[in-house]
């Protein structure tokens, strides 16, 4: 007699911990292996570093001729040597000394296998989110939270069809439309807290359509969007309630 089993989806709070799995599997280029990182990817990382302001010299291990898979914040695959993850979030204390700043070089586009990019808690107060981020087609995780970005959210982020996690909270951002979210066909987590969405008059329709099309959508998407800038939106309570019901139906 067959026994039916039921699986319960993991809460979205467990999502960041899932990042540890590939990090462990990739190891940071196994110390027992003689495999070095791809030279072109090492050069791309050095170009990226050269345009950053690094007051605490956090990236001191990033040197010419070194094995970039062993650099701080870099996770590479121990079989191919390709760079898969960049974990460059600044520690919250001491923030002033450890936060990266400056400009973000498009040399990151040469990292064709990059799946994770974490620049959270840094200080990019003079720049917008680079539009070329929308060309990092392998990304599944993008965390730019509290990194002091400003200006309009680039709509071409909607080209990242593999992206599962997008965190833009805590920046000085704005968007006149959220239609770009509809392109994120793998999205499971989205946080736009503190973004100015006062001109995004179509946001309820866009997000409700997005929610109805993705059965994997989590509750946090509902809360992050609805309360991103609720006071300035002056959204009718009945419309918000209807959206909540629609999203709950596809959880």
PDB file of N, CA and C in Angstrom, residues 54-59 72-73 87-100 118-123 145-147:
ATOM      1  N   UNK A  54      38.248  51.455   0.114  1.00  0.00           N
ATOM      2  CA  UNK A  54      38.321  50.398   1.123  1.00  0.00           C
ATOM      3  C   UNK A  54      39.115  50.919   2.329  1.00  0.00           C
ATOM      4  N   UNK A  55      38.458  51.715   3.186  1.00  0.00           N
ATOM      5  CA  UNK A  55      39.191  52.380   4.270  1.00  0.00           C
ATOM      6  C   UNK A  55      39.845  51.440   5.270  1.00  0.00           C
ATOM      7  N   UNK A  56      39.307  50.254   5.460  1.00  0.00           N
ATOM      8  CA  UNK A  56      39.880  49.325   6.437  1.00  0.00           C
ATOM      9  C   UNK A  56      40.734  48.245   5.777  1.00  0.00           C
ATOM     10  N   UNK A  57      40.930  48.380   4.477  1.00  0.00           N
ATOM     11  CA  UNK A  57      41.757  47.410   3.738  1.00  0.00           C
ATOM     12  C   UNK A  57      41.224  45.990   3.875  1.00  0.00           C
ATOM     13  N   UNK A  58      39.907  45.875   3.829  1.00  0.00           N
ATOM     14  CA  UNK A  58      39.279  44.559   3.917  1.00  0.00           C
ATOM     15  C   UNK A  58      39.700  43.635   2.787  1.00  0.00           C
ATOM     16  N   UNK A  59      39.997  44.214   1.634  1.00  0.00           N
ATOM     17  CA  UNK A  59      40.316  43.402   0.459  1.00  0.00           C
ATOM     18  C   UNK A  59      41.820  43.284   0.252  1.00  0.00           C
ATOM     19  N   UNK A  72      39.361  36.924   0.504  1.00  0.00           N
ATOM     20  CA  UNK A  72      38.260  37.130   1.417  1.00  0.00           C
ATOM     21  C   UNK A  72      37.006  37.537   0.640  1.00  0.00           C
ATOM     22  N   UNK A  73      35.901  36.910   0.972  1.00  0.00           N
ATOM     23  CA  UNK A  73      34.624  37.250   0.349  1.00  0.00           C
ATOM     24  C   UNK A  73      34.347  36.548  -0.961  1.00  0.00           C
ATOM     25  N   UNK A  87      30.713  37.663  -1.265  1.00  0.00           N
ATOM     26  CA  UNK A  87      30.108  38.057   0.012  1.00  0.00           C
ATOM     27  C   UNK A  87      30.906  39.237   0.566  1.00  0.00           C
ATOM     28  N   UNK A  88      30.448  40.442   0.247  1.00  0.00           N
ATOM     29  CA  UNK A  88      31.188  41.653   0.614  1.00  0.00           C
ATOM     30  C   UNK A  88      30.359  42.581   1.498  1.00  0.00           C
ATOM     31  N   UNK A  89      29.438  42.019   2.250  1.00  0.00           N
ATOM     32  CA  UNK A  89      28.678  42.827   3.198  1.00  0.00           C
ATOM     33  C   UNK A  89      29.615  43.382   4.268  1.00  0.00           C
ATOM     34  N   UNK A  90      29.397  44.637   4.636  1.00  0.00           N
ATOM     35  CA  UNK A  90      30.230  45.242   5.681  1.00  0.00           C
ATOM     36  C   UNK A  90      29.709  44.846   7.047  1.00  0.00           C
ATOM     37  N   UNK A  91      30.607  44.517   7.978  1.00  0.00           N
ATOM     38  CA  UNK A  91      30.161  44.273   9.355  1.00  0.00           C
ATOM     39  C   UNK A  91      29.532  45.534   9.933  1.00  0.00           C
ATOM     40  N   UNK A  92      28.522  45.368  10.737  1.00  0.00           N
ATOM     41  CA  UNK A  92      27.796  46.527  11.256  1.00  0.00           C
ATOM     42  C   UNK A  92      28.616  47.336  12.245  1.00  0.00           C
ATOM     43  N   UNK A  93      29.632  46.732  12.833  1.00  0.00           N
ATOM     44  CA  UNK A  93      30.478  47.462  13.779  1.00  0.00           C
ATOM     45  C   UNK A  93      31.935  47.008  13.624  1.00  0.00           C
ATOM     46  N   UNK A  94      32.868  47.953  13.491  1.00  0.00           N
ATOM     47  CA  UNK A  94      32.664  49.401  13.321  1.00  0.00           C
ATOM     48  C   UNK A  94      32.343  49.723  11.872  1.00  0.00           C
ATOM     49  N   UNK A  95      31.166  50.321  11.624  1.00  0.00           N
ATOM     50  CA  UNK A  95      30.673  50.527  10.276  1.00  0.00           C
ATOM     51  C   UNK A  95      31.551  51.491   9.480  1.00  0.00           C
ATOM     52  N   UNK A  96      31.887  52.645  10.090  1.00  0.00           N
ATOM     53  CA  UNK A  96      32.596  53.685   9.345  1.00  0.00           C
ATOM     54  C   UNK A  96      33.926  53.198   8.789  1.00  0.00           C
ATOM     55  N   UNK A  97      34.609  52.344   9.523  1.00  0.00           N
ATOM     56  CA  UNK A  97      35.923  51.893   9.105  1.00  0.00           C
ATOM     57  C   UNK A  97      35.859  50.739   8.099  1.00  0.00           C
ATOM     58  N   UNK A  98      34.771  49.985   8.114  1.00  0.00           N
ATOM     59  CA  UNK A  98      34.740  48.759   7.320  1.00  0.00           C
ATOM     60  C   UNK A  98      33.905  48.842   6.051  1.00  0.00           C
ATOM     61  N   UNK A  99      33.082  49.872   5.913  1.00  0.00           N
ATOM     62  CA  UNK A  99      32.188  49.951   4.763  1.00  0.00           C
ATOM     63  C   UNK A  99      32.958  50.276   3.490  1.00  0.00           C
ATOM     64  N   UNK A 100      32.664  49.538   2.434  1.00  0.00           N
ATOM     65  CA  UNK A 100      33.221  49.830   1.122  1.00  0.00           C
ATOM     66  C   UNK A 100      32.439  50.969   0.479  1.00  0.00           C
ATOM     67  N   UNK A 118      26.506  40.006  -2.649  1.00  0.00           N
ATOM     68  CA  UNK A 118      26.064  40.645  -1.407  1.00  0.00           C
ATOM     69  C   UNK A 118      26.950  41.859  -1.139  1.00  0.00           C
ATOM     70  N   UNK A 119      26.374  43.046  -1.312  1.00  0.00           N
ATOM     71  CA  UNK A 119      27.075  44.309  -1.049  1.00  0.00           C
ATOM     72  C   UNK A 119      26.385  45.080   0.067  1.00  0.00           C
ATOM     73  N   UNK A 120      25.652  44.399   0.900  1.00  0.00           N
ATOM     74  CA  UNK A 120      24.850  45.063   1.923  1.00  0.00           C
ATOM     75  C   UNK A 120      25.708  45.756   2.973  1.00  0.00           C
ATOM     76  N   UNK A 121      25.116  46.783   3.583  1.00  0.00           N
ATOM     77  CA  UNK A 121      25.707  47.528   4.707  1.00  0.00           C
ATOM     78  C   UNK A 121      26.927  48.361   4.331  1.00  0.00           C
ATOM     79  N   UNK A 122      27.183  48.531   3.027  1.00  0.00           N
ATOM     80  CA  UNK A 122      28.305  49.366   2.611  1.00  0.00           C
ATOM     81  C   UNK A 122      27.860  50.807   2.388  1.00  0.00           C
ATOM     82  N   UNK A 123      28.743  51.629   1.848  1.00  0.00           N
ATOM     83  CA  UNK A 123      28.447  53.056   1.717  1.00  0.00           C
ATOM     84  C   UNK A 123      28.696  53.533   0.279  1.00  0.00           C
ATOM     85  N   UNK A 145      20.972  45.737   0.436  1.00  0.00           N
ATOM     86  CA  UNK A 145      20.284  46.424   1.531  1.00  0.00           C
ATOM     87  C   UNK A 145      21.242  47.308   2.325  1.00  0.00           C
ATOM     88  N   UNK A 146      20.719  48.470   2.735  1.00  0.00           N
ATOM     89  CA  UNK A 146      21.441  49.418   3.590  1.00  0.00           C
ATOM     90  C   UNK A 146      22.847  49.728   3.062  1.00  0.00           C
ATOM     91  N   UNK A 147      22.964  49.827   1.745  1.00  0.00           N
ATOM     92  CA  UNK A 147      24.262  50.130   1.135  1.00  0.00           C
ATOM     93  C   UNK A 147      24.334  51.568   0.636  1.00  0.00           C
TER      94      UNK A 147
END
